[in-house]
Amino acid sequence: MPDSTLPIRSGWQFWIDRGGTFTDVVGRRPDGALDALKLLSSIPGEYADATVPGIIRMLGKHGATGAVIDRVRVGTTVATNALLERRGARTALVTTRGLSDALAIGTQERPHLFRRRIELTAPLYSHAIEAHERVDPAGLVLEALDEERLRTDLTAARDAGCDSIAIALLHGWRYPDHERAAARLARAMGFGSVTVSHEVIPIQGLIARGQ
């Protein structure tokens, strides 16, 4: 871990662009000199992501394997490409009972007001789960989270091929206990990715937060 007491140029700095095919690594040495290298973003059997191997390779090239690293900045198009091409993992949405279609309905905004045929973008999730729970705007628990029912529904989602879980519950941005409990359950069940709305973007409004 970089020592925060060191001057900004006392260690190496790295800027990395992690693409789907190639990864570009730009390194700045403590003396201010720049170096760059390009390598495949992944090599089966060797590494799955080139970010750390790229740093190690550049430090080794300059005989600085044990050098201090001040900062690492990483930019990537991998997630963006997966969203655009719909190549991500099959995802199940967990939301409050009665609101499973809220994100699909959205705000009903119509950018083309007079177009008679409205074509909505398909949601990123393929499976919707209604969690039996309810918290009011003041934080009063109207219905405790039914974890056993949720476990059954998560099992069905996994059997349908979902390995990713997105959790967005009503008023979860301010009262996240039910979201946390649902996330603990999903992680304990072995889902590869569990995303929770209050951790990602704790803002008011289920639709905006869920989207």
JSON list of C-alpha atoms in Angstrom, two decimals, residues 78-92 124-126 161-164 193:
[
{"chain": "A", "resi": 78, "resn": "VAL", "atom": "CA", "xyz": [-15.14, -4.25, -20.54]},
{"chain": "A", "resi": 79, "resn": "ALA", "atom": "CA", "xyz": [-18.29, -3.48, -18.55]},
{"chain": "A", "resi": 80, "resn": "THR", "atom": "CA", "xyz": [-19.53, -0.97, -21.13]},
{"chain": "A", "resi": 81, "resn": "ASN", "atom": "CA", "xyz": [-19.06, -3.47, -23.95]},
{"chain": "A", "resi": 82, "resn": "ALA", "atom": "CA", "xyz": [-20.83, -6.19, -21.99]},
{"chain": "A", "resi": 83, "resn": "LEU", "atom": "CA", "xyz": [-23.82, -3.88, -21.46]},
{"chain": "A", "resi": 84, "resn": "LEU", "atom": "CA", "xyz": [-24.01, -2.78, -25.08]},
{"chain": "A", "resi": 85, "resn": "GLU", "atom": "CA", "xyz": [-23.61, -6.30, -26.45]},
{"chain": "A", "resi": 86, "resn": "ARG", "atom": "CA", "xyz": [-25.70, -7.98, -23.74]},
{"chain": "A", "resi": 87, "resn": "ARG", "atom": "CA", "xyz": [-22.91, -10.43, -23.01]},
{"chain": "A", "resi": 88, "resn": "GLY", "atom": "CA", "xyz": [-23.00, -10.13, -19.23]},
{"chain": "A", "resi": 89, "resn": "ALA", "atom": "CA", "xyz": [-24.01, -12.84, -16.80]},
{"chain": "A", "resi": 90, "resn": "ARG", "atom": "CA", "xyz": [-27.70, -13.70, -16.57]},
{"chain": "A", "resi": 91, "resn": "THR", "atom": "CA", "xyz": [-29.02, -11.48, -13.80]},
{"chain": "A", "resi": 92, "resn": "ALA", "atom": "CA", "xyz": [-31.96, -11.72, -11.41]},
{"chain": "A", "resi": 124, "resn": "LEU", "atom": "CA", "xyz": [-30.69, -6.06, -18.20]},
{"chain": "A", "resi": 125, "resn": "TYR", "atom": "CA", "xyz": [-32.14, -8.64, -15.83]},
{"chain": "A", "resi": 126, "resn": "SER", "atom": "CA", "xyz": [-33.81, -11.79, -17.14]},
{"chain": "A", "resi": 161, "resn": "GLY", "atom": "CA", "xyz": [-29.07, -19.91, -15.19]},
{"chain": "A", "resi": 162, "resn": "CYS", "atom": "CA", "xyz": [-28.70, -16.68, -13.21]},
{"chain": "A", "resi": 163, "resn": "ASP", "atom": "CA", "xyz": [-25.31, -16.15, -11.56]},
{"chain": "A", "resi": 164, "resn": "SER", "atom": "CA", "xyz": [-25.69, -12.43, -10.86]},
{"chain": "A", "resi": 193, "resn": "SER", "atom": "CA", "xyz": [-21.96, -11.32, -8.33]}
]
